[in-house]
PDB file of C-alpha atoms in Angstrom:
ATOM      1  CA  UNK P 162     -29.721   6.205  19.430  1.00  0.00           C
ATOM      2  CA  UNK P 163     -28.455   4.578  16.286  1.00  0.00           C
ATOM      3  CA  UNK P 164     -28.365   1.119  17.826  1.00  0.00           C
ATOM      4  CA  UNK P 165     -31.884   1.229  19.255  1.00  0.00           C
ATOM      5  CA  UNK P 166     -34.599  -0.869  17.730  1.00  0.00           C
ATOM      6  CA  UNK P 167     -37.387   0.921  15.822  1.00  0.00           C
ATOM      7  CA  UNK P 168     -39.640   0.485  18.850  1.00  0.00           C
ATOM      8  CA  UNK P 169     -36.906   1.796  21.148  1.00  0.00           C
ATOM      9  CA  UNK P 170     -36.794  -1.327  23.291  1.00  0.00           C
ATOM     10  CA  UNK P 171     -33.873  -1.172  25.708  1.00  0.00           C
ATOM     11  CA  UNK P 172     -33.274  -4.909  25.495  1.00  0.00           C
ATOM     12  CA  UNK P 173     -32.846  -4.733  21.725  1.00  0.00           C
ATOM     13  CA  UNK P 174     -30.374  -1.847  22.012  1.00  0.00           C
ATOM     14  CA  UNK P 175     -28.489  -3.705  24.714  1.00  0.00           C
ATOM     15  CA  UNK P 176     -28.222  -6.772  22.494  1.00  0.00           C
ATOM     16  CA  UNK P 177     -26.687  -4.734  19.673  1.00  0.00           C
ATOM     17  CA  UNK P 178     -24.346  -2.919  22.045  1.00  0.00           C
ATOM     18  CA  UNK P 179     -23.161  -6.255  23.437  1.00  0.00           C
ATOM     19  CA  UNK P 180     -22.492  -7.455  19.910  1.00  0.00           C
ATOM     20  CA  UNK P 181     -20.661  -4.240  18.965  1.00  0.00           C
ATOM     21  CA  UNK P 182     -18.606  -4.404  22.166  1.00  0.00           C
ATOM     22  CA  UNK P 183     -17.476  -7.961  21.417  1.00  0.00           C
ATOM     23  CA  UNK P 184     -16.618  -6.964  17.858  1.00  0.00           C
ATOM     24  CA  UNK P 185     -14.546  -4.021  19.106  1.00  0.00           C
ATOM     25  CA  UNK P 186     -12.609  -6.323  21.412  1.00  0.00           C
ATOM     26  CA  UNK P 187     -11.881  -8.664  18.500  1.00  0.00           C
ATOM     27  CA  UNK P 188     -10.570  -5.710  16.481  1.00  0.00           C
ATOM     28  CA  UNK P 189      -8.438  -4.453  19.364  1.00  0.00           C
ATOM     29  CA  UNK P 190      -6.776  -7.850  19.547  1.00  0.00           C
ATOM     30  CA  UNK P 191      -4.748  -6.540  16.584  1.00  0.00           C
ATOM     31  CA  UNK P 192      -3.598  -3.380  18.372  1.00  0.00           C
ATOM     32  CA  UNK P 193       0.168  -3.220  18.803  1.00  0.00           C
ATOM     33  CA  UNK P 194       1.731  -1.873  21.995  1.00  0.00           C
ATOM     34  CA  UNK P 195       2.439   1.378  20.160  1.00  0.00           C
ATOM     35  CA  UNK P 196      -1.267   1.805  19.391  1.00  0.00           C
ATOM     36  CA  UNK P 197      -1.495   0.966  15.702  1.00  0.00           C
ATOM     37  CA  UNK P 198      -3.922  -1.639  14.409  1.00  0.00           C
ATOM     38  CA  UNK P 199      -2.085  -4.240  12.350  1.00  0.00           C
ATOM     39  CA  UNK P 200      -2.653  -7.430  10.432  1.00  0.00           C
ATOM     40  CA  UNK P 201       0.805  -8.938  10.415  1.00  0.00           C
ATOM     41  CA  UNK P 202       3.112  -6.076   9.491  1.00  0.00           C
ATOM     42  CA  UNK P 203       0.438  -4.114   7.601  1.00  0.00           C
ATOM     43  CA  UNK P 204      -0.959  -1.029   9.331  1.00  0.00           C
ATOM     44  CA  UNK P 205      -4.730  -0.789   9.035  1.00  0.00           C
ATOM     45  CA  UNK P 206      -5.401   2.200  11.283  1.00  0.00           C
ATOM     46  CA  UNK P 207      -5.188   4.427   8.226  1.00  0.00           C
ATOM     47  CA  UNK P 208      -7.157   2.230   5.835  1.00  0.00           C
ATOM     48  CA  UNK P 209     -10.580   1.285   7.195  1.00  0.00           C
ATOM     49  CA  UNK P 210     -11.402   4.052   9.708  1.00  0.00           C
ATOM     50  CA  UNK P 211     -11.197   1.756  12.762  1.00  0.00           C
ATOM     51  CA  UNK P 212     -10.608   4.564  15.261  1.00  0.00           C
ATOM     52  CA  UNK P 213     -13.648   6.441  13.921  1.00  0.00           C
ATOM     53  CA  UNK P 214     -15.819   3.366  14.362  1.00  0.00           C
ATOM     54  CA  UNK P 215     -14.477   2.864  17.876  1.00  0.00           C
ATOM     55  CA  UNK P 216     -15.207   6.523  18.707  1.00  0.00           C
ATOM     56  CA  UNK P 217     -18.781   6.111  17.473  1.00  0.00           C
ATOM     57  CA  UNK P 218     -19.203   2.993  19.599  1.00  0.00           C
ATOM     58  CA  UNK P 219     -17.703   4.701  22.643  1.00  0.00           C
ATOM     59  CA  UNK P 220     -20.193   7.569  22.316  1.00  0.00           C
ATOM     60  CA  UNK P 221     -23.074   5.121  21.989  1.00  0.00           C
ATOM     61  CA  UNK P 222     -21.940   3.105  25.012  1.00  0.00           C
ATOM     62  CA  UNK P 223     -21.721   6.313  27.049  1.00  0.00           C
ATOM     63  CA  UNK P 224     -25.226   7.360  26.009  1.00  0.00           C
ATOM     64  CA  UNK P 225     -26.575   3.985  27.117  1.00  0.00           C
ATOM     65  CA  UNK P 226     -25.009   4.095  30.584  1.00  0.00           C
ATOM     66  CA  UNK P 227     -22.050   1.864  29.856  1.00  0.00           C
ATOM     67  CA  UNK P 228     -19.392   4.319  30.997  1.00  0.00           C
ATOM     68  CA  UNK P 229     -16.766   1.745  31.979  1.00  0.00           C
ATOM     69  CA  UNK P 230     -16.730   0.128  28.543  1.00  0.00           C
ATOM     70  CA  UNK P 231     -16.703   3.563  26.935  1.00  0.00           C
ATOM     71  CA  UNK P 232     -13.694   4.554  29.046  1.00  0.00           C
ATOM     72  CA  UNK P 233     -11.841   1.375  28.085  1.00  0.00           C
ATOM     73  CA  UNK P 234     -12.415   2.139  24.409  1.00  0.00           C
ATOM     74  CA  UNK P 235     -11.339   5.764  24.830  1.00  0.00           C
ATOM     75  CA  UNK P 236      -7.986   4.602  26.190  1.00  0.00           C
ATOM     76  CA  UNK P 237      -7.437   2.310  23.202  1.00  0.00           C
ATOM     77  CA  UNK P 238      -8.589   5.022  20.779  1.00  0.00           C
ATOM     78  CA  UNK P 239      -6.099   7.494  22.268  1.00  0.00           C
ATOM     79  CA  UNK P 240      -3.251   5.017  21.722  1.00  0.00           C
ATOM     80  CA  UNK P 241      -4.399   4.431  18.177  1.00  0.00           C
ATOM     81  CA  UNK P 242      -4.466   8.113  17.310  1.00  0.00           C
ATOM     82  CA  UNK P 243      -1.217   8.898  19.110  1.00  0.00           C
ATOM     83  CA  UNK P 244       0.369   6.298  16.836  1.00  0.00           C
ATOM     84  CA  UNK P 245      -1.105   8.009  13.754  1.00  0.00           C
ATOM     85  CA  UNK P 246       0.185  11.390  14.895  1.00  0.00           C
ATOM     86  CA  UNK P 247       3.663   9.978  15.518  1.00  0.00           C
ATOM     87  CA  UNK P 248       3.735   8.474  12.036  1.00  0.00           C
ATOM     88  CA  UNK P 249       2.953  11.738  10.255  1.00  0.00           C
ATOM     89  CA  UNK P 250       2.705  10.847   6.586  1.00  0.00           C
ATOM     90  CA  UNK P 251       4.763   7.666   7.020  1.00  0.00           C
ATOM     91  CA  UNK P 252       1.734   5.376   6.969  1.00  0.00           C
ATOM     92  CA  UNK P 253       2.508   2.496   4.671  1.00  0.00           C
ATOM     93  CA  UNK P 254      -0.557   0.545   3.662  1.00  0.00           C
ATOM     94  CA  UNK P 255      -1.103  -2.693   1.815  1.00  0.00           C
ATOM     95  CA  UNK P 256       0.188  -2.790  -1.730  1.00  0.00           C
ATOM     96  CA  UNK P 257       2.881  -0.557  -3.170  1.00  0.00           C
ATOM     97  CA  UNK P 258       4.974   1.738  -1.023  1.00  0.00           C
ATOM     98  CA  UNK P 259       3.497   4.964  -2.402  1.00  0.00           C
ATOM     99  CA  UNK P 260       2.067   8.140  -0.935  1.00  0.00           C
ATOM    100  CA  UNK P 261      -1.592   7.211  -0.891  1.00  0.00           C
ATOM    101  CA  UNK P 262      -4.024  10.112  -0.616  1.00  0.00           C
ATOM    102  CA  UNK P 263      -6.883   7.871   0.555  1.00  0.00           C
ATOM    103  CA  UNK P 264      -4.912   6.733   3.592  1.00  0.00           C
ATOM    104  CA  UNK P 265      -3.958  10.325   4.390  1.00  0.00           C
ATOM    105  CA  UNK P 266      -7.636  11.354   4.185  1.00  0.00           C
ATOM    106  CA  UNK P 267      -8.621   8.439   6.436  1.00  0.00           C
ATOM    107  CA  UNK P 268      -6.053   9.529   9.024  1.00  0.00           C
ATOM    108  CA  UNK P 269      -7.158  13.155   8.826  1.00  0.00           C
ATOM    109  CA  UNK P 270     -10.822  12.295   9.298  1.00  0.00           C
ATOM    110  CA  UNK P 271     -10.140  10.170  12.365  1.00  0.00           C
ATOM    111  CA  UNK P 272      -7.874  12.788  13.923  1.00  0.00           C
ATOM    112  CA  UNK P 273     -10.419  15.532  13.213  1.00  0.00           C
ATOM    113  CA  UNK P 274     -13.256  13.558  14.795  1.00  0.00           C
ATOM    114  CA  UNK P 275     -11.123  12.892  17.862  1.00  0.00           C
ATOM    115  CA  UNK P 276     -10.342  16.602  18.160  1.00  0.00           C
ATOM    116  CA  UNK P 277     -14.021  17.582  18.435  1.00  0.00           C
TER     117      UNK P 277
END
């Protein structure tokens, strides 16, 4: 797996998974009740691919026998993506209030990955 050490030591992989899990929980601290990931009033779900990263981590946790943590992430990911779907193309980002193609592409990629 991607988080395994070059020698494949389980303890090394577990260390990195623990670190990634703690990082995911820090990120999810910014998840609003509606599912979006915010810093203040700025939506970041459509800027930095957070749902994609959480999906990757969930898959890795599952592959390493950490099903409960994976399930917890999946629930948060679903909320995140339901929020993106509900917003349609109304996904204001930092900066000017313009239709930003990069944010739209970020949303589309995350929704596509979730669909497969």
